Tab-separated table of C-alpha atoms in Angstrom:
chain	number	residue	atom	x	y	z
U	1	ASP	CA	-54.824	-36.233	57.731
U	2	ALA	CA	-54.585	-38.511	54.620
U	3	GLY	CA	-56.821	-36.096	52.730
U	4	ILE	CA	-60.029	-37.189	54.484
U	5	THR	CA	-62.833	-34.742	55.133
U	6	GLN	CA	-66.015	-35.591	56.977
U	7	SER	CA	-69.134	-33.460	56.875
U	8	PRO	CA	-70.923	-32.255	58.785
U	9	ARG	CA	-68.700	-32.149	61.884
U	10	HIS	CA	-71.704	-31.878	64.161
U	11	LYS	CA	-75.382	-32.553	63.607
U	12	VAL	CA	-78.478	-32.596	65.767
U	13	THR	CA	-81.558	-34.226	64.334
U	14	GLU	CA	-84.899	-35.635	65.413
U	15	THR	CA	-85.962	-39.234	65.707
U	16	GLY	CA	-87.381	-40.594	62.470
U	17	THR	CA	-85.613	-38.240	60.108
U	18	PRO	CA	-83.125	-39.426	57.488
U	19	VAL	CA	-79.531	-38.297	57.876
U	20	THR	CA	-76.613	-38.528	55.478
U	21	LEU	CA	-72.995	-38.209	56.506
U	22	ARG	CA	-70.320	-37.624	53.923
U	23	CYS	CA	-66.737	-38.798	53.737
U	24	HIS	CA	-64.567	-37.249	51.041
U	25	GLN	CA	-60.996	-38.239	50.232
U	26	THR	CA	-58.579	-36.673	47.816
U	27	GLU	CA	-55.949	-39.399	47.409
U	28	ASN	CA	-57.832	-41.967	45.324
U	29	HIS	CA	-57.838	-44.676	47.978
U	30	ARG	CA	-59.835	-47.736	47.062
U	31	TYR	CA	-60.768	-48.931	50.548
U	32	MET	CA	-63.045	-46.872	52.781
U	33	TYR	CA	-64.767	-47.634	56.079
U	34	TRP	CA	-67.423	-46.240	58.397
U	35	TYR	CA	-67.097	-46.851	62.141
U	36	ARG	CA	-69.117	-45.609	65.069
U	37	GLN	CA	-67.585	-44.882	68.457
U	38	ASP	CA	-69.491	-45.271	71.699
U	39	PRO	CA	-68.218	-45.347	75.289
U	40	GLY	CA	-67.376	-48.878	76.353
U	41	HIS	CA	-67.646	-50.248	72.821
U	42	GLY	CA	-64.606	-48.882	71.091
U	43	LEU	CA	-64.914	-48.511	67.345
U	44	ARG	CA	-67.466	-50.714	65.630
U	45	LEU	CA	-67.636	-51.280	61.889
U	46	ILE	CA	-70.842	-50.192	60.155
U	47	HIS	CA	-70.094	-50.641	56.452
U	48	TYR	CA	-67.074	-50.651	54.217
U	49	SER	CA	-66.260	-50.278	50.540
U	50	TYR	CA	-63.764	-51.900	48.249
U	51	GLY	CA	-64.399	-49.546	45.364
U	52	VAL	CA	-67.104	-47.768	43.394
U	53	LYS	CA	-70.455	-49.500	43.907
U	54	ASP	CA	-68.738	-52.251	45.914
U	55	THR	CA	-69.822	-52.176	49.555
U	56	ASP	CA	-70.254	-54.667	52.368
U	57	LYS	CA	-71.865	-54.785	55.801
U	58	GLY	CA	-70.051	-54.602	59.080
U	59	GLU	CA	-71.039	-55.808	62.547
U	60	VAL	CA	-73.531	-52.994	63.288
U	61	SER	CA	-75.090	-52.284	59.880
U	62	ASP	CA	-78.783	-52.420	60.849
U	63	GLY	CA	-80.453	-49.067	60.233
U	64	TYR	CA	-77.628	-47.808	58.020
U	65	SER	CA	-77.021	-47.811	54.290
U	66	VAL	CA	-74.064	-46.612	52.247
U	67	SER	CA	-73.312	-45.547	48.731
U	68	ARG	CA	-70.129	-45.061	46.760
U	69	SER	CA	-70.784	-43.706	43.300
U	70	LYS	CA	-67.362	-42.041	43.042
U	71	THR	CA	-64.001	-43.136	44.391
U	72	GLU	CA	-63.648	-39.994	46.470
U	73	ASP	CA	-67.010	-40.058	48.256
U	74	PHE	CA	-68.449	-42.601	50.688
U	75	LEU	CA	-71.875	-41.683	52.053
U	76	LEU	CA	-73.481	-43.100	55.185
U	77	THR	CA	-77.260	-42.777	55.502
U	78	LEU	CA	-79.360	-43.331	58.581
U	79	GLU	CA	-82.649	-44.182	56.975
U	80	SER	CA	-84.785	-43.216	59.986
U	81	ALA	CA	-82.632	-41.950	62.822
U	82	THR	CA	-83.132	-43.358	66.323
U	83	SER	CA	-81.717	-42.227	69.660
U	84	SER	CA	-79.510	-45.337	69.740
U	85	GLN	CA	-77.685	-43.940	66.713
U	86	THR	CA	-76.418	-40.979	68.703
U	87	SER	CA	-72.683	-41.487	68.373
U	88	VAL	CA	-69.451	-40.254	66.897
U	89	TYR	CA	-68.999	-41.505	63.351
U	90	PHE	CA	-65.561	-41.940	61.863
U	91	CYS	CA	-64.705	-42.525	58.258
U	92	ALA	CA	-61.403	-44.202	57.462
U	93	ILE	CA	-59.312	-45.128	54.458
U	94	ARG	CA	-56.891	-47.991	54.108
U	95	GLU	CA	-53.840	-47.761	51.943
U	96	ALA	CA	-53.677	-50.367	49.172
U	97	THR	CA	-50.159	-51.503	49.979
U	98	ASN	CA	-50.591	-52.104	53.689
U	99	GLU	CA	-53.146	-52.440	56.439
U	100	LYS	CA	-52.752	-48.986	57.919
U	101	LEU	CA	-56.055	-47.265	58.612
U	102	PHE	CA	-56.304	-43.475	58.656
U	103	PHE	CA	-59.317	-41.761	60.163
U	104	GLY	CA	-61.193	-38.597	59.378
U	105	SER	CA	-61.986	-36.066	62.096
U	106	GLY	CA	-65.353	-37.588	62.885
U	107	THR	CA	-68.981	-36.456	62.954
U	108	GLN	CA	-70.763	-36.002	66.269
U	109	LEU	CA	-74.407	-36.952	65.667
U	110	SER	CA	-77.132	-36.406	68.243
U	111	VAL	CA	-80.589	-37.855	67.655
U	112	LEU	CA	-83.203	-36.307	69.937
O	1	GLY	CA	-66.126	-63.036	63.162
O	2	GLU	CA	-63.232	-61.673	65.142
O	3	ASN	CA	-63.679	-60.562	68.756
O	4	VAL	CA	-61.075	-58.430	70.508
O	5	GLU	CA	-61.123	-57.912	74.256
O	6	GLN	CA	-59.043	-55.206	75.902
O	7	HIS	CA	-58.006	-54.673	79.528
O	8	PRO	CA	-57.963	-52.640	81.631
O	9	SER	CA	-60.618	-50.123	80.692
O	10	THR	CA	-58.867	-47.421	82.737
O	11	LEU	CA	-55.272	-47.158	83.885
O	12	SER	CA	-53.658	-44.509	86.045
O	13	VAL	CA	-49.880	-44.327	86.444
O	14	GLN	CA	-47.361	-41.876	87.820
O	15	GLU	CA	-45.192	-39.991	85.387
O	16	GLY	CA	-42.082	-42.013	84.643
O	17	ASP	CA	-43.715	-45.363	85.399
O	18	SER	CA	-44.517	-47.995	82.788
O	19	ALA	CA	-47.979	-48.807	81.474
O	20	VAL	CA	-49.161	-52.091	79.993
O	21	ILE	CA	-52.400	-52.657	78.091
O	22	LYS	CA	-53.455	-56.153	77.095
O	23	CYS	CA	-55.688	-57.525	74.337
O	24	THR	CA	-56.886	-60.969	73.378
O	25	TYR	CA	-58.341	-62.004	70.037
O	26	SER	CA	-60.493	-64.923	68.994
O	27	ASP	CA	-59.687	-65.557	65.315
O	28	SER	CA	-56.528	-67.631	65.017
O	29	ALA	CA	-56.206	-66.458	61.390
O	30	SER	CA	-55.734	-62.824	62.437
O	31	ASN	CA	-52.210	-61.736	61.644
O	32	TYR	CA	-52.116	-57.949	61.883
O	33	PHE	CA	-52.339	-56.093	65.214
O	34	PRO	CA	-52.198	-52.294	65.329
O	35	TRP	CA	-52.545	-49.902	68.244
O	36	TYR	CA	-54.254	-46.541	67.990
O	37	LYS	CA	-54.060	-43.542	70.289
O	38	GLN	CA	-56.953	-41.112	70.577
O	39	GLU	CA	-56.544	-37.830	72.395
O	40	LEU	CA	-59.616	-36.093	73.716
O	41	GLY	CA	-61.796	-34.812	70.879
O	42	LYS	CA	-59.411	-36.035	68.203
O	43	ARG	CA	-59.333	-38.856	65.684
O	44	PRO	CA	-57.655	-42.213	66.455
O	45	GLN	CA	-54.107	-42.328	65.154
O	46	LEU	CA	-51.898	-45.328	64.519
O	47	ILE	CA	-48.932	-45.470	66.878
O	48	ILE	CA	-47.488	-48.917	66.262
O	49	ASP	CA	-48.411	-52.165	64.555
O	50	ILE	CA	-47.125	-55.712	64.407
O	51	ARG	CA	-47.617	-58.690	62.135
O	52	SER	CA	-47.810	-62.265	63.319
O	53	ASN	CA	-44.412	-63.194	61.902
O	54	VAL	CA	-42.826	-60.944	64.527
O	55	GLY	CA	-42.979	-61.445	68.286
O	56	GLU	CA	-42.035	-57.955	69.385
O	57	LYS	CA	-41.641	-54.497	67.924
O	58	LYS	CA	-40.291	-51.324	69.521
O	59	ASP	CA	-40.462	-47.672	68.646
O	60	GLN	CA	-38.737	-45.451	71.184
O	61	ARG	CA	-40.794	-45.646	74.395
O	62	ILE	CA	-43.518	-47.905	73.040
O	63	ALA	CA	-43.396	-51.596	72.268
O	64	VAL	CA	-45.862	-54.274	71.294
O	65	THR	CA	-45.524	-57.970	72.062
O	66	LEU	CA	-47.488	-60.805	70.487
O	67	ASN	CA	-48.154	-64.324	71.723
O	68	LYS	CA	-49.829	-66.198	68.858
O	69	THR	CA	-50.276	-69.396	70.829
O	70	ALA	CA	-52.225	-67.654	73.566
O	71	LYS	CA	-53.827	-65.217	71.095
O	72	HIS	CA	-52.926	-62.124	73.016
O	73	PHE	CA	-50.862	-59.013	72.423
O	74	SER	CA	-49.830	-56.126	74.613
O	75	LEU	CA	-48.787	-52.490	74.402
O	76	HIS	CA	-45.968	-51.358	76.670
O	77	ILE	CA	-45.228	-47.694	77.296
O	78	THR	CA	-42.105	-46.926	79.301
O	79	GLU	CA	-41.157	-43.676	81.046
O	80	THR	CA	-44.681	-42.370	80.706
O	81	GLN	CA	-45.251	-38.656	80.252
O	82	PRO	CA	-48.388	-36.526	80.692
O	83	GLU	CA	-48.771	-36.319	76.910
O	84	ASP	CA	-49.253	-40.094	76.851
O	85	SER	CA	-52.624	-39.529	78.510
O	86	ALA	CA	-55.223	-40.665	75.966
O	87	VAL	CA	-57.478	-43.569	75.037
O	88	TYR	CA	-55.658	-46.487	73.438
O	89	PHE	CA	-57.300	-49.043	71.169
O	90	CYS	CA	-55.979	-52.377	70.035
O	91	ALA	CA	-57.254	-54.026	66.866
O	92	ALA	CA	-56.865	-57.161	64.779
O	93	SER	CA	-57.415	-58.258	61.203
O	94	ARG	CA	-56.372	-60.822	58.607
O	95	TYR	CA	-53.726	-59.141	56.546
O	96	GLY	CA	-53.781	-59.939	52.834
O	97	THR	CA	-56.777	-62.272	52.863
O	98	GLY	CA	-59.737	-60.984	50.886
O	99	ARG	CA	-62.285	-58.592	52.244
O	100	ARG	CA	-61.332	-57.491	55.705
O	101	ALA	CA	-61.613	-54.723	58.232
O	102	LEU	CA	-60.059	-54.008	61.589
O	103	THR	CA	-61.917	-55.210	64.664
O	104	PHE	CA	-61.200	-52.958	67.628
O	105	GLY	CA	-61.057	-53.513	71.344
O	106	SER	CA	-63.166	-51.378	73.650
O	107	GLY	CA	-60.332	-49.027	74.578
O	108	THR	CA	-58.184	-48.168	77.601
O	109	ARG	CA	-58.163	-44.708	79.091
O	110	LEU	CA	-54.625	-44.003	80.289
O	111	GLN	CA	-54.071	-41.189	82.748
O	112	VAL	CA	-50.503	-40.193	83.518
O	113	GLN	CA	-50.294	-38.263	86.778
O	114	PRO	CA	-47.566	-35.593	86.894
């Protein structure tokens, strides 16, 4: 599992509330990514990080922010959750020496 | 940015038959093309990848072919088995060129009928 842990695994929240998802890795990988998965859309990139305090936006970044204050943790925050953000969220790491992406187990988020 | 289109969205085959999934990409600078398999309720996992300096790559019953001129690549699974049933995603990126991330296709749900 490339030492990736996502928490929580499942979350139900209400519209308008802030939500933070955590991705923790134990192997000191520099590159980390957040994707969301929705039927018919595959995996879409939200934000990614190239190191501590070095982040960039992906194709569906509106309504999301990220932080990376330590190499091992990459946090995804939904500033004010909406029903359209109901999705499965996957964190991933990329090895420095190649392009291989390894995913965490995912977080199922429901916004009611 | 890159756009990856994947077809078909669903595919049903009989056990033992072959399955082919096709993807096209838009960015001619993309040079890395992996395929991921996702079983129900699980994470996507890399099954095979190819770089643009290679036209074909095989690993047992799976193979990937790449046509750079036409900007399309395909996954071939031979002698399909029920455990091949899953959702398959293709992806593309620019290997070794600055900030980059994989762009994924929309997925193909493969059902292998026993």
